């Protein structure tokens, strides 16, 4: 809990543009103790977590890093005891992809939605071929790209689309993308929840699950773990 809580606690205070002394006084703790909480040197009790959540207008789940939605409405599936591959999980993935395309279209870009569609299509193709290869009766001649290199070719094409997505999202030119004047709007999890309430409830759990996954992977390759 310490890293997620301390990071979020400090971020909320800065977002509110108040000093550590002011926040400490309002929360009924010393400035030194609040500093320890914000720097991850000490873990708070439940009563402080509840006070801090009320003070900053967020849920305890958000404050503790369990949800990317400030109201705590998007706790990841595994934390809600939803089995992998369930209907809800499938729906989350489909709706999350749909929301990405809606966000791209809302910018007014003609290129960004196409690049995202192409990028997602590559992932679908690649996974399908892995499934196809597992079938003993599969006939590789069905596909033009050889089975021993198709995934590398997919990765190369995917990275190309990633570069184009980043360029198109900024409205800039380059890498086959022409400059565009885009409609800008907030894209924070909280802002997305307000703009797309029906679809955001599926996007945020997906973001949280991947965030947890890559954070855990990063810890596995941290210098501390390498030493051990």
PDB file of C-alpha atoms in Angstrom:
ATOM      1  CA  UNK A   1       0.000   0.000   0.000  1.00  0.00           C
ATOM      2  CA  UNK A   2       2.782   2.429   0.919  1.00  0.00           C
ATOM      3  CA  UNK A   3       3.971   3.455  -2.556  1.00  0.00           C
ATOM      4  CA  UNK A   4       0.515   3.946  -4.115  1.00  0.00           C
ATOM      5  CA  UNK A   5      -0.881   5.720  -1.064  1.00  0.00           C
ATOM      6  CA  UNK A   6       2.070   8.041  -0.494  1.00  0.00           C
ATOM      7  CA  UNK A   7       2.293   9.030  -4.161  1.00  0.00           C
ATOM      8  CA  UNK A   8      -1.436   9.725  -4.431  1.00  0.00           C
ATOM      9  CA  UNK A   9      -1.586  11.557  -1.112  1.00  0.00           C
ATOM     10  CA  UNK A  10       1.173  13.944  -2.133  1.00  0.00           C
ATOM     11  CA  UNK A  11      -0.289  14.421  -5.611  1.00  0.00           C
ATOM     12  CA  UNK A  12      -3.736  15.332  -4.258  1.00  0.00           C
ATOM     13  CA  UNK A  13      -2.257  17.940  -1.926  1.00  0.00           C
ATOM     14  CA  UNK A  14      -0.262  19.550  -4.741  1.00  0.00           C
ATOM     15  CA  UNK A  15      -3.324  19.434  -6.974  1.00  0.00           C
ATOM     16  CA  UNK A  16      -5.258  21.297  -4.284  1.00  0.00           C
ATOM     17  CA  UNK A  17      -2.382  23.825  -4.138  1.00  0.00           C
ATOM     18  CA  UNK A  18      -2.031  23.815  -0.363  1.00  0.00           C
ATOM     19  CA  UNK A  19       1.028  23.525   1.802  1.00  0.00           C
ATOM     20  CA  UNK A  20       1.926  20.436   3.758  1.00  0.00           C
ATOM     21  CA  UNK A  21       1.426  22.423   6.970  1.00  0.00           C
ATOM     22  CA  UNK A  22      -2.109  23.443   5.969  1.00  0.00           C
ATOM     23  CA  UNK A  23      -3.069  19.905   4.957  1.00  0.00           C
ATOM     24  CA  UNK A  24      -1.614  18.473   8.159  1.00  0.00           C
ATOM     25  CA  UNK A  25      -3.612  20.913  10.284  1.00  0.00           C
ATOM     26  CA  UNK A  26      -6.829  20.157   8.428  1.00  0.00           C
ATOM     27  CA  UNK A  27      -6.234  16.410   8.724  1.00  0.00           C
ATOM     28  CA  UNK A  28      -5.413  16.570  12.427  1.00  0.00           C
ATOM     29  CA  UNK A  29      -1.815  15.321  12.257  1.00  0.00           C
ATOM     30  CA  UNK A  30       1.582  16.918  12.607  1.00  0.00           C
ATOM     31  CA  UNK A  31       3.398  18.173   9.539  1.00  0.00           C
ATOM     32  CA  UNK A  32       6.208  15.714  10.267  1.00  0.00           C
ATOM     33  CA  UNK A  33       3.805  12.767  10.291  1.00  0.00           C
ATOM     34  CA  UNK A  34       2.122  13.898   7.080  1.00  0.00           C
ATOM     35  CA  UNK A  35       5.558  14.201   5.502  1.00  0.00           C
ATOM     36  CA  UNK A  36       6.295  10.615   6.519  1.00  0.00           C
ATOM     37  CA  UNK A  37       3.016   9.467   4.960  1.00  0.00           C
ATOM     38  CA  UNK A  38       3.672  11.340   1.718  1.00  0.00           C
ATOM     39  CA  UNK A  39       7.199   9.964   1.467  1.00  0.00           C
ATOM     40  CA  UNK A  40       6.193   6.393   2.260  1.00  0.00           C
ATOM     41  CA  UNK A  41       8.179   6.270   5.490  1.00  0.00           C
ATOM     42  CA  UNK A  42       5.162   5.312   7.589  1.00  0.00           C
ATOM     43  CA  UNK A  43       1.821   3.687   6.865  1.00  0.00           C
ATOM     44  CA  UNK A  44      -1.330   5.403   8.179  1.00  0.00           C
ATOM     45  CA  UNK A  45      -4.149   3.894  10.152  1.00  0.00           C
ATOM     46  CA  UNK A  46      -7.586   3.360   8.666  1.00  0.00           C
ATOM     47  CA  UNK A  47      -9.031   6.450  10.336  1.00  0.00           C
ATOM     48  CA  UNK A  48      -6.482   8.699   8.622  1.00  0.00           C
ATOM     49  CA  UNK A  49      -7.139   7.087   5.229  1.00  0.00           C
ATOM     50  CA  UNK A  50     -10.874   7.803   5.621  1.00  0.00           C
ATOM     51  CA  UNK A  51     -10.215  11.409   6.725  1.00  0.00           C
ATOM     52  CA  UNK A  52      -7.833  12.005   3.834  1.00  0.00           C
ATOM     53  CA  UNK A  53     -10.290  10.527   1.321  1.00  0.00           C
ATOM     54  CA  UNK A  54     -13.064  12.802   2.606  1.00  0.00           C
ATOM     55  CA  UNK A  55     -10.729  15.795   2.701  1.00  0.00           C
ATOM     56  CA  UNK A  56      -9.637  15.415  -0.923  1.00  0.00           C
ATOM     57  CA  UNK A  57     -13.028  14.265  -2.197  1.00  0.00           C
ATOM     58  CA  UNK A  58     -11.921  10.858  -3.433  1.00  0.00           C
ATOM     59  CA  UNK A  59     -12.673   7.262  -2.506  1.00  0.00           C
ATOM     60  CA  UNK A  60     -10.452   5.196  -0.224  1.00  0.00           C
ATOM     61  CA  UNK A  61      -9.909   2.778  -3.129  1.00  0.00           C
ATOM     62  CA  UNK A  62      -8.495   5.613  -5.231  1.00  0.00           C
ATOM     63  CA  UNK A  63      -6.324   6.865  -2.390  1.00  0.00           C
ATOM     64  CA  UNK A  64      -4.929   3.370  -1.798  1.00  0.00           C
ATOM     65  CA  UNK A  65      -4.203   2.793  -5.485  1.00  0.00           C
ATOM     66  CA  UNK A  66      -6.922   0.168  -5.902  1.00  0.00           C
ATOM     67  CA  UNK A  67      -8.837   2.168  -8.487  1.00  0.00           C
ATOM     68  CA  UNK A  68      -7.950   4.742 -11.154  1.00  0.00           C
ATOM     69  CA  UNK A  69     -11.426   6.265 -10.785  1.00  0.00           C
ATOM     70  CA  UNK A  70     -11.636   8.868  -8.052  1.00  0.00           C
ATOM     71  CA  UNK A  71     -15.035   7.649  -6.978  1.00  0.00           C
ATOM     72  CA  UNK A  72     -13.666   4.100  -6.671  1.00  0.00           C
ATOM     73  CA  UNK A  73     -16.062   2.772  -9.286  1.00  0.00           C
ATOM     74  CA  UNK A  74     -13.444   0.879 -11.280  1.00  0.00           C
ATOM     75  CA  UNK A  75     -11.765  -1.638  -9.009  1.00  0.00           C
ATOM     76  CA  UNK A  76      -9.932  -4.251 -11.171  1.00  0.00           C
ATOM     77  CA  UNK A  77     -11.740  -7.496 -11.921  1.00  0.00           C
ATOM     78  CA  UNK A  78      -9.423  -9.735  -9.918  1.00  0.00           C
ATOM     79  CA  UNK A  79     -10.092  -7.565  -6.880  1.00  0.00           C
ATOM     80  CA  UNK A  80     -13.814  -8.081  -7.322  1.00  0.00           C
ATOM     81  CA  UNK A  81     -13.412 -11.862  -7.505  1.00  0.00           C
ATOM     82  CA  UNK A  82     -14.371 -11.967 -11.182  1.00  0.00           C
ATOM     83  CA  UNK A  83     -12.823 -14.999 -12.846  1.00  0.00           C
ATOM     84  CA  UNK A  84     -10.493 -14.565 -15.793  1.00  0.00           C
ATOM     85  CA  UNK A  85     -12.292 -14.939 -19.104  1.00  0.00           C
ATOM     86  CA  UNK A  86     -15.669 -14.064 -17.578  1.00  0.00           C
ATOM     87  CA  UNK A  87     -18.339 -12.274 -19.591  1.00  0.00           C
ATOM     88  CA  UNK A  88     -17.648  -9.060 -17.684  1.00  0.00           C
ATOM     89  CA  UNK A  89     -13.936  -9.221 -18.475  1.00  0.00           C
ATOM     90  CA  UNK A  90     -14.671  -9.782 -22.184  1.00  0.00           C
ATOM     91  CA  UNK A  91     -17.064  -6.857 -22.137  1.00  0.00           C
ATOM     92  CA  UNK A  92     -14.448  -4.642 -20.488  1.00  0.00           C
ATOM     93  CA  UNK A  93     -11.894  -5.327 -23.220  1.00  0.00           C
ATOM     94  CA  UNK A  94     -14.381  -4.698 -26.034  1.00  0.00           C
ATOM     95  CA  UNK A  95     -15.740  -1.511 -24.474  1.00  0.00           C
ATOM     96  CA  UNK A  96     -12.255  -0.245 -23.635  1.00  0.00           C
ATOM     97  CA  UNK A  97     -11.249  -0.604 -27.284  1.00  0.00           C
ATOM     98  CA  UNK A  98     -14.472   1.115 -28.363  1.00  0.00           C
ATOM     99  CA  UNK A  99     -13.783   4.001 -25.991  1.00  0.00           C
ATOM    100  CA  UNK A 100     -10.270   4.474 -27.365  1.00  0.00           C
ATOM    101  CA  UNK A 101     -11.738   4.855 -30.835  1.00  0.00           C
ATOM    102  CA  UNK A 102     -14.384   7.294 -29.556  1.00  0.00           C
ATOM    103  CA  UNK A 103     -11.685   9.361 -27.872  1.00  0.00           C
ATOM    104  CA  UNK A 104      -9.686   9.409 -31.110  1.00  0.00           C
ATOM    105  CA  UNK A 105     -12.720  10.434 -33.150  1.00  0.00           C
ATOM    106  CA  UNK A 106     -13.608  13.150 -30.641  1.00  0.00           C
ATOM    107  CA  UNK A 107     -10.295  14.883 -31.396  1.00  0.00           C
ATOM    108  CA  UNK A 108     -11.483  15.462 -34.958  1.00  0.00           C
ATOM    109  CA  UNK A 109      -8.489  13.604 -36.385  1.00  0.00           C
ATOM    110  CA  UNK A 110      -9.073  11.616 -39.559  1.00  0.00           C
ATOM    111  CA  UNK A 111      -5.844   9.660 -39.130  1.00  0.00           C
ATOM    112  CA  UNK A 112      -5.755   8.746 -35.446  1.00  0.00           C
ATOM    113  CA  UNK A 113      -8.779   6.376 -35.428  1.00  0.00           C
ATOM    114  CA  UNK A 114      -7.386   4.550 -38.483  1.00  0.00           C
ATOM    115  CA  UNK A 115      -3.981   4.085 -36.860  1.00  0.00           C
ATOM    116  CA  UNK A 116      -5.546   2.745 -33.672  1.00  0.00           C
ATOM    117  CA  UNK A 117      -7.723   0.329 -35.648  1.00  0.00           C
ATOM    118  CA  UNK A 118      -4.683  -0.912 -37.557  1.00  0.00           C
ATOM    119  CA  UNK A 119      -2.717  -1.335 -34.329  1.00  0.00           C
ATOM    120  CA  UNK A 120      -5.467  -3.351 -32.653  1.00  0.00           C
ATOM    121  CA  UNK A 121      -5.914  -5.439 -35.804  1.00  0.00           C
ATOM    122  CA  UNK A 122      -2.278  -6.510 -35.640  1.00  0.00           C
ATOM    123  CA  UNK A 123      -2.731  -7.776 -32.080  1.00  0.00           C
ATOM    124  CA  UNK A 124      -5.816  -9.749 -33.169  1.00  0.00           C
ATOM    125  CA  UNK A 125      -3.963 -11.265 -36.141  1.00  0.00           C
ATOM    126  CA  UNK A 126      -0.963 -12.206 -34.051  1.00  0.00           C
ATOM    127  CA  UNK A 127      -2.976 -13.909 -31.315  1.00  0.00           C
ATOM    128  CA  UNK A 128      -5.098 -15.752 -33.886  1.00  0.00           C
ATOM    129  CA  UNK A 129      -2.009 -17.171 -35.537  1.00  0.00           C
ATOM    130  CA  UNK A 130      -0.685 -18.380 -32.188  1.00  0.00           C
ATOM    131  CA  UNK A 131      -3.973 -20.201 -31.662  1.00  0.00           C
ATOM    132  CA  UNK A 132      -3.869 -21.535 -35.226  1.00  0.00           C
ATOM    133  CA  UNK A 133      -0.322 -22.845 -34.769  1.00  0.00           C
ATOM    134  CA  UNK A 134      -1.466 -24.840 -31.739  1.00  0.00           C
ATOM    135  CA  UNK A 135      -3.877 -26.800 -33.928  1.00  0.00           C
ATOM    136  CA  UNK A 136      -2.135 -29.996 -35.155  1.00  0.00           C
ATOM    137  CA  UNK A 137      -4.194 -29.871 -38.348  1.00  0.00           C
ATOM    138  CA  UNK A 138      -3.309 -26.287 -39.230  1.00  0.00           C
ATOM    139  CA  UNK A 139      -2.051 -25.546 -42.739  1.00  0.00           C
ATOM    140  CA  UNK A 140       0.538 -22.782 -42.754  1.00  0.00           C
ATOM    141  CA  UNK A 141       0.139 -22.159 -46.470  1.00  0.00           C
ATOM    142  CA  UNK A 142      -3.100 -20.336 -45.604  1.00  0.00           C
ATOM    143  CA  UNK A 143      -0.966 -17.362 -44.528  1.00  0.00           C
ATOM    144  CA  UNK A 144       1.517 -15.501 -46.697  1.00  0.00           C
ATOM    145  CA  UNK A 145       3.844 -14.545 -43.839  1.00  0.00           C
ATOM    146  CA  UNK A 146       5.911 -17.603 -42.708  1.00  0.00           C
ATOM    147  CA  UNK A 147       5.153 -19.008 -39.258  1.00  0.00           C
ATOM    148  CA  UNK A 148       8.768 -18.637 -38.114  1.00  0.00           C
ATOM    149  CA  UNK A 149       8.826 -14.851 -38.506  1.00  0.00           C
ATOM    150  CA  UNK A 150       5.247 -13.522 -38.649  1.00  0.00           C
ATOM    151  CA  UNK A 151       5.305 -12.393 -35.008  1.00  0.00           C
ATOM    152  CA  UNK A 152       8.484 -10.369 -35.543  1.00  0.00           C
ATOM    153  CA  UNK A 153       6.943  -8.759 -38.616  1.00  0.00           C
ATOM    154  CA  UNK A 154       3.805  -7.998 -36.600  1.00  0.00           C
ATOM    155  CA  UNK A 155       5.912  -6.411 -33.859  1.00  0.00           C
ATOM    156  CA  UNK A 156       7.722  -4.245 -36.414  1.00  0.00           C
ATOM    157  CA  UNK A 157       4.459  -3.090 -37.976  1.00  0.00           C
ATOM    158  CA  UNK A 158       2.933  -2.489 -34.541  1.00  0.00           C
ATOM    159  CA  UNK A 159       5.838  -0.260 -33.507  1.00  0.00           C
ATOM    160  CA  UNK A 160       5.371   1.703 -36.724  1.00  0.00           C
ATOM    161  CA  UNK A 161       1.714   2.292 -35.875  1.00  0.00           C
ATOM    162  CA  UNK A 162       2.647   3.211 -32.287  1.00  0.00           C
ATOM    163  CA  UNK A 163       4.910   5.933 -33.645  1.00  0.00           C
ATOM    164  CA  UNK A 164       2.155   7.175 -35.931  1.00  0.00           C
ATOM    165  CA  UNK A 165      -0.403   7.129 -33.104  1.00  0.00           C
ATOM    166  CA  UNK A 166       1.872   9.243 -30.917  1.00  0.00           C
ATOM    167  CA  UNK A 167       2.445  11.663 -33.796  1.00  0.00           C
ATOM    168  CA  UNK A 168      -1.228  11.886 -34.813  1.00  0.00           C
ATOM    169  CA  UNK A 169      -2.320  12.327 -31.184  1.00  0.00           C
ATOM    170  CA  UNK A 170      -0.195  15.482 -31.037  1.00  0.00           C
ATOM    171  CA  UNK A 171      -1.548  16.758 -34.349  1.00  0.00           C
ATOM    172  CA  UNK A 172       1.971  16.790 -35.773  1.00  0.00           C
ATOM    173  CA  UNK A 173       3.397  15.637 -39.112  1.00  0.00           C
ATOM    174  CA  UNK A 174       5.851  12.831 -39.774  1.00  0.00           C
ATOM    175  CA  UNK A 175       6.151   9.079 -40.318  1.00  0.00           C
ATOM    176  CA  UNK A 176       3.360   9.104 -42.880  1.00  0.00           C
ATOM    177  CA  UNK A 177       1.102  11.353 -40.773  1.00  0.00           C
ATOM    178  CA  UNK A 178       0.058  14.846 -41.871  1.00  0.00           C
ATOM    179  CA  UNK A 179      -0.448  17.683 -39.387  1.00  0.00           C
ATOM    180  CA  UNK A 180      -4.007  18.283 -38.166  1.00  0.00           C
ATOM    181  CA  UNK A 181      -5.772  20.814 -35.947  1.00  0.00           C
ATOM    182  CA  UNK A 182      -7.189  18.716 -33.116  1.00  0.00           C
ATOM    183  CA  UNK A 183      -9.928  19.270 -30.571  1.00  0.00           C
ATOM    184  CA  UNK A 184      -8.291  19.095 -27.139  1.00  0.00           C
ATOM    185  CA  UNK A 185     -10.043  17.946 -23.969  1.00  0.00           C
ATOM    186  CA  UNK A 186      -8.920  16.489 -20.602  1.00  0.00           C
ATOM    187  CA  UNK A 187      -8.000  12.800 -20.733  1.00  0.00           C
ATOM    188  CA  UNK A 188      -7.439  12.051 -17.059  1.00  0.00           C
ATOM    189  CA  UNK A 189      -9.349   9.025 -15.722  1.00  0.00           C
ATOM    190  CA  UNK A 190     -11.654  11.402 -13.827  1.00  0.00           C
ATOM    191  CA  UNK A 191     -12.359  13.505 -16.929  1.00  0.00           C
ATOM    192  CA  UNK A 192     -13.004  10.421 -19.068  1.00  0.00           C
ATOM    193  CA  UNK A 193     -15.455   9.142 -16.451  1.00  0.00           C
ATOM    194  CA  UNK A 194     -17.487  12.344 -16.769  1.00  0.00           C
ATOM    195  CA  UNK A 195     -17.359  12.528 -20.571  1.00  0.00           C
ATOM    196  CA  UNK A 196     -17.999   8.828 -21.268  1.00  0.00           C
ATOM    197  CA  UNK A 197     -19.720   7.472 -18.135  1.00  0.00           C
ATOM    198  CA  UNK A 198     -20.987   4.247 -19.714  1.00  0.00           C
ATOM    199  CA  UNK A 199     -17.730   3.131 -21.349  1.00  0.00           C
ATOM    200  CA  UNK A 200     -15.260   4.507 -18.795  1.00  0.00           C
ATOM    201  CA  UNK A 201     -16.380   1.963 -16.211  1.00  0.00           C
ATOM    202  CA  UNK A 202     -14.799  -0.683 -18.458  1.00  0.00           C
ATOM    203  CA  UNK A 203     -11.695   1.255 -19.536  1.00  0.00           C
ATOM    204  CA  UNK A 204     -10.462   2.122 -16.057  1.00  0.00           C
ATOM    205  CA  UNK A 205     -10.307  -1.466 -14.724  1.00  0.00           C
ATOM    206  CA  UNK A 206      -8.300  -2.471 -17.811  1.00  0.00           C
ATOM    207  CA  UNK A 207      -5.890   0.422 -17.254  1.00  0.00           C
ATOM    208  CA  UNK A 208      -5.555  -0.499 -13.584  1.00  0.00           C
ATOM    209  CA  UNK A 209      -4.923  -4.185 -14.308  1.00  0.00           C
ATOM    210  CA  UNK A 210      -2.181  -3.424 -16.824  1.00  0.00           C
ATOM    211  CA  UNK A 211      -0.723  -0.769 -14.528  1.00  0.00           C
ATOM    212  CA  UNK A 212      -0.467  -3.297 -11.706  1.00  0.00           C
ATOM    213  CA  UNK A 213       0.986  -5.897 -14.068  1.00  0.00           C
ATOM    214  CA  UNK A 214       3.767  -3.727 -15.500  1.00  0.00           C
ATOM    215  CA  UNK A 215       4.550  -2.270 -12.086  1.00  0.00           C
ATOM    216  CA  UNK A 216       5.045  -5.792 -10.731  1.00  0.00           C
ATOM    217  CA  UNK A 217       7.229  -6.639 -13.733  1.00  0.00           C
ATOM    218  CA  UNK A 218       9.302  -3.524 -13.137  1.00  0.00           C
ATOM    219  CA  UNK A 219       9.857  -4.518  -9.534  1.00  0.00           C
ATOM    220  CA  UNK A 220      11.088  -7.946 -10.646  1.00  0.00           C
ATOM    221  CA  UNK A 221      13.816  -6.274 -12.675  1.00  0.00           C
ATOM    222  CA  UNK A 222      14.665  -3.599 -10.120  1.00  0.00           C
ATOM    223  CA  UNK A 223      18.304  -3.269  -8.942  1.00  0.00           C
ATOM    224  CA  UNK A 224      17.294  -4.476  -5.478  1.00  0.00           C
ATOM    225  CA  UNK A 225      15.952  -7.760  -6.843  1.00  0.00           C
ATOM    226  CA  UNK A 226      18.986  -8.239  -9.088  1.00  0.00           C
ATOM    227  CA  UNK A 227      21.263  -8.000  -6.076  1.00  0.00           C
ATOM    228  CA  UNK A 228      19.316 -10.677  -4.249  1.00  0.00           C
TER     229      UNK A 228
END
